[in-house]
Protein backbone atom coordinates (compact mmCIF):
# COMPACT_ATOMS: atom_id res chain seq x y z
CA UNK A 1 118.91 91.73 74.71
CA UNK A 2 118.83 95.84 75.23
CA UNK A 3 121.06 97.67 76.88
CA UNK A 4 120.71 100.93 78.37
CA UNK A 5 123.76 103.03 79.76
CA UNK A 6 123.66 106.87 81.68
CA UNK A 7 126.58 108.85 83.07
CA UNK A 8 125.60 111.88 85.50
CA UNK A 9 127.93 113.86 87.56
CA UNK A 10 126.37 114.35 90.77
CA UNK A 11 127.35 117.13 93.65
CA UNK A 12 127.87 114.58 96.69
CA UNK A 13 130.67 112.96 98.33
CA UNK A 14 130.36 109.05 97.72
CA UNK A 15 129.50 107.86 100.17
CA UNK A 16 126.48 110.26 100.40
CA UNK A 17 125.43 108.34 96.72
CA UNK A 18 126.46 105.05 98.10
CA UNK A 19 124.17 104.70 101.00
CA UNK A 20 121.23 104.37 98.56
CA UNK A 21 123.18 101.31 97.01
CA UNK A 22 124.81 99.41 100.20
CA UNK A 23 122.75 100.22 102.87
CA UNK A 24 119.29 100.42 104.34
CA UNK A 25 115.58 99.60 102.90
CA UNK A 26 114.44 103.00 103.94
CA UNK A 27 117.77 104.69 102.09
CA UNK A 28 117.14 102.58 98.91
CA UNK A 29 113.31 103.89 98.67
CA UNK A 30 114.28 107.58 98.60
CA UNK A 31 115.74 106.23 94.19
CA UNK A 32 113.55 103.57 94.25
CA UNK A 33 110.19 104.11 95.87
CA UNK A 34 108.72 100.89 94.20
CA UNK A 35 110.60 98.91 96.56
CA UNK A 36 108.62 97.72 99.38
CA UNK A 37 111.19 95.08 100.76
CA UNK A 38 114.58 93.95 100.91
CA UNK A 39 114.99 90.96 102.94
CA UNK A 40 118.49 88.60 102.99
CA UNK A 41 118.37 85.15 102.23
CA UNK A 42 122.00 84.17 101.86
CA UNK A 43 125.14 86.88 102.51
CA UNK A 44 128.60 85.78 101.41
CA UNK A 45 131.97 86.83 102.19
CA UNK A 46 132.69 89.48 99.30
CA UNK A 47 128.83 90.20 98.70
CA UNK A 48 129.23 88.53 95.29
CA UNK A 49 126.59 85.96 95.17
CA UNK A 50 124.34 86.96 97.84
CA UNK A 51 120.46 86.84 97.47
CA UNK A 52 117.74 89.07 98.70
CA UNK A 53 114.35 88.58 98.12
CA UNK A 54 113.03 91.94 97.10
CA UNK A 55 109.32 93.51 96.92
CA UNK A 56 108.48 95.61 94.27
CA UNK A 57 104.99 97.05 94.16
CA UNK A 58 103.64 98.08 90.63
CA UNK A 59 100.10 99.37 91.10
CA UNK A 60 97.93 97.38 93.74
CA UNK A 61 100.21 94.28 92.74
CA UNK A 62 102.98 93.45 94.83
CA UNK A 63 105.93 91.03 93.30
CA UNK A 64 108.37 89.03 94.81
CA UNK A 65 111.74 88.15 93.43
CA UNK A 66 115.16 87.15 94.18
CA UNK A 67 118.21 89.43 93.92
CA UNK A 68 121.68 88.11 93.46
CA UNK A 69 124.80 90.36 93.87
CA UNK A 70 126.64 89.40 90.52
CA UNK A 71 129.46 91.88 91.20
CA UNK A 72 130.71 94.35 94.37
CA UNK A 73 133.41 96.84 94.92
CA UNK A 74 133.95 99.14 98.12
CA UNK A 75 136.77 100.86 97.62
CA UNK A 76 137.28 104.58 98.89
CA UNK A 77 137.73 105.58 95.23
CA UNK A 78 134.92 103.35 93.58
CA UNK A 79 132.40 101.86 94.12
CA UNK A 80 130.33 98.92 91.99
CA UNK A 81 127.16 96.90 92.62
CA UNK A 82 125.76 94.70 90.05
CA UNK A 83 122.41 92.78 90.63
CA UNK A 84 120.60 90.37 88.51
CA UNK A 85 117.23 88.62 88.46
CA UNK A 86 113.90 87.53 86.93
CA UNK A 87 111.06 89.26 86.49
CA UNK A 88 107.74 87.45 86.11
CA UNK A 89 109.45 84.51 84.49
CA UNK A 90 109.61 87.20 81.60
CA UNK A 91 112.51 88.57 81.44
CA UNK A 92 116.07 88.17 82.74
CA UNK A 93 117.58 91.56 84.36
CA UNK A 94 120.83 93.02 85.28
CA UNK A 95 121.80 96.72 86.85
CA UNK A 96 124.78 97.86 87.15
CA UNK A 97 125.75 100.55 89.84
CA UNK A 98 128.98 102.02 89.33
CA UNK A 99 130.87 104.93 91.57
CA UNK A 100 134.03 106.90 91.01
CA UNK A 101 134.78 109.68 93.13
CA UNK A 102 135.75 112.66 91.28
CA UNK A 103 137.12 114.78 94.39
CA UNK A 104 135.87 115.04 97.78
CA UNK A 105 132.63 116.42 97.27
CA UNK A 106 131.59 115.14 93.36
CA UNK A 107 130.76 111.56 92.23
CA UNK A 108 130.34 110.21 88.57
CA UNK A 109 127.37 107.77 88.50
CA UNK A 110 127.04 105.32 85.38
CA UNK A 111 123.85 102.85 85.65
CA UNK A 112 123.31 99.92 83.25
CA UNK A 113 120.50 98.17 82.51
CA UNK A 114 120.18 95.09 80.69
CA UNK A 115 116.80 93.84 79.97
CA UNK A 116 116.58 89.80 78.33
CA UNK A 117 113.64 88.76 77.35
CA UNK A 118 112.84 84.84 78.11
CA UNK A 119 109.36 84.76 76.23
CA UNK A 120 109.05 84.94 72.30
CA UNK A 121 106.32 86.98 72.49
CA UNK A 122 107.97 89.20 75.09
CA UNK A 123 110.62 90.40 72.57
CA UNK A 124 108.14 92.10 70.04
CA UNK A 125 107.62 94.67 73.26
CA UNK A 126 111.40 94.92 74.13
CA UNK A 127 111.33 96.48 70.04
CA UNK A 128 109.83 99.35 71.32
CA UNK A 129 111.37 100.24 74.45
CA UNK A 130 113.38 103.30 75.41
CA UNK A 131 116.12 104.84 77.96
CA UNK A 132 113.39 107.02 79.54
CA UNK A 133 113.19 104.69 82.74
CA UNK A 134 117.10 104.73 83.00
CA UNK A 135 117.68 108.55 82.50
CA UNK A 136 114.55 109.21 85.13
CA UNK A 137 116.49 106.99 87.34
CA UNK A 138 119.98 108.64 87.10
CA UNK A 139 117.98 112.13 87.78
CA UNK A 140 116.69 111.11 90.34
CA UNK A 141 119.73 109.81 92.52
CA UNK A 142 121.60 112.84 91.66
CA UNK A 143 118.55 114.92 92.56
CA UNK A 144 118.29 113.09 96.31
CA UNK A 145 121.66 112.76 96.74
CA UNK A 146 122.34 116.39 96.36
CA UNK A 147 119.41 117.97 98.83
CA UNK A 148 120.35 115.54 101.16
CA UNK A 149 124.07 116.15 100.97
């Protein structure tokens, strides 16, 4: 299994960063374009083991997968959203979301990926892979967050 882990201080209250987390389709497409749909199956007291069926859209191909809330925190001071699922039968994934607020108008962001792969032949590939999709990622929620704050 890899694991990939960023830290970014971003220039936004947080609940400004939040929103793109906890809150609308058209909110979580300004970090996550890819995303074409985010649909509930089952919601839970807590959030902790609710599903969504999210639609990701890599090229022309559109995938479908479910999303369960694995862990969820709301607090005025922090905030933490984990998510898990499977992608293509290929691998098992986690993200981790996690929120502090720093003072009233700065956040510190920390995203974790894991990335488990389920094939034999799919682990050869994980060899080679890199952070560069995880530090794009934190850049680019600080970078909305902040001209839209």
């Amino acid at each position: 299994m890899k694991q990939w882990t960023k830290e970014i201080k971003i220039d936004a209250p947080i609940e400004q960063v939040w929103k793109y987390f906890d809150g609308s389709l058209e909110n979580m497409q300004k970090i996550m374009p890819q995303v074409v749909g985010n649909e509930p199956v089952k919601i839970v007291d807590g959030m902790v083991g609710s599903i969504y069926l999210q639609k990701y859209k890599e090229g022309k191909r559109v995938m479908e997968y479910d999303v369960e809330t694995l862990e969820y925190i709301d607090s005025m001071n922090e905030k933490n959203l984990k998510i898990g699922f499977t992608l293509a039968n290929m691998f098992d994934i986690t993200a981790r979301f996690e929120l502090v607020k720093l003072d009233d108008h700065k956040t510190s962001f920390k995203y974790t990926a894991t990335n488990r792969p389920l094939k034999w032949f799919v682990k050869l590939f994980s060899l080679f892979a890199t952070d560069k999709v995880v530090v794009e990622f934190v850049q680019r929620v600080k970078k909305v967050a902040e001209s839209e704050n």
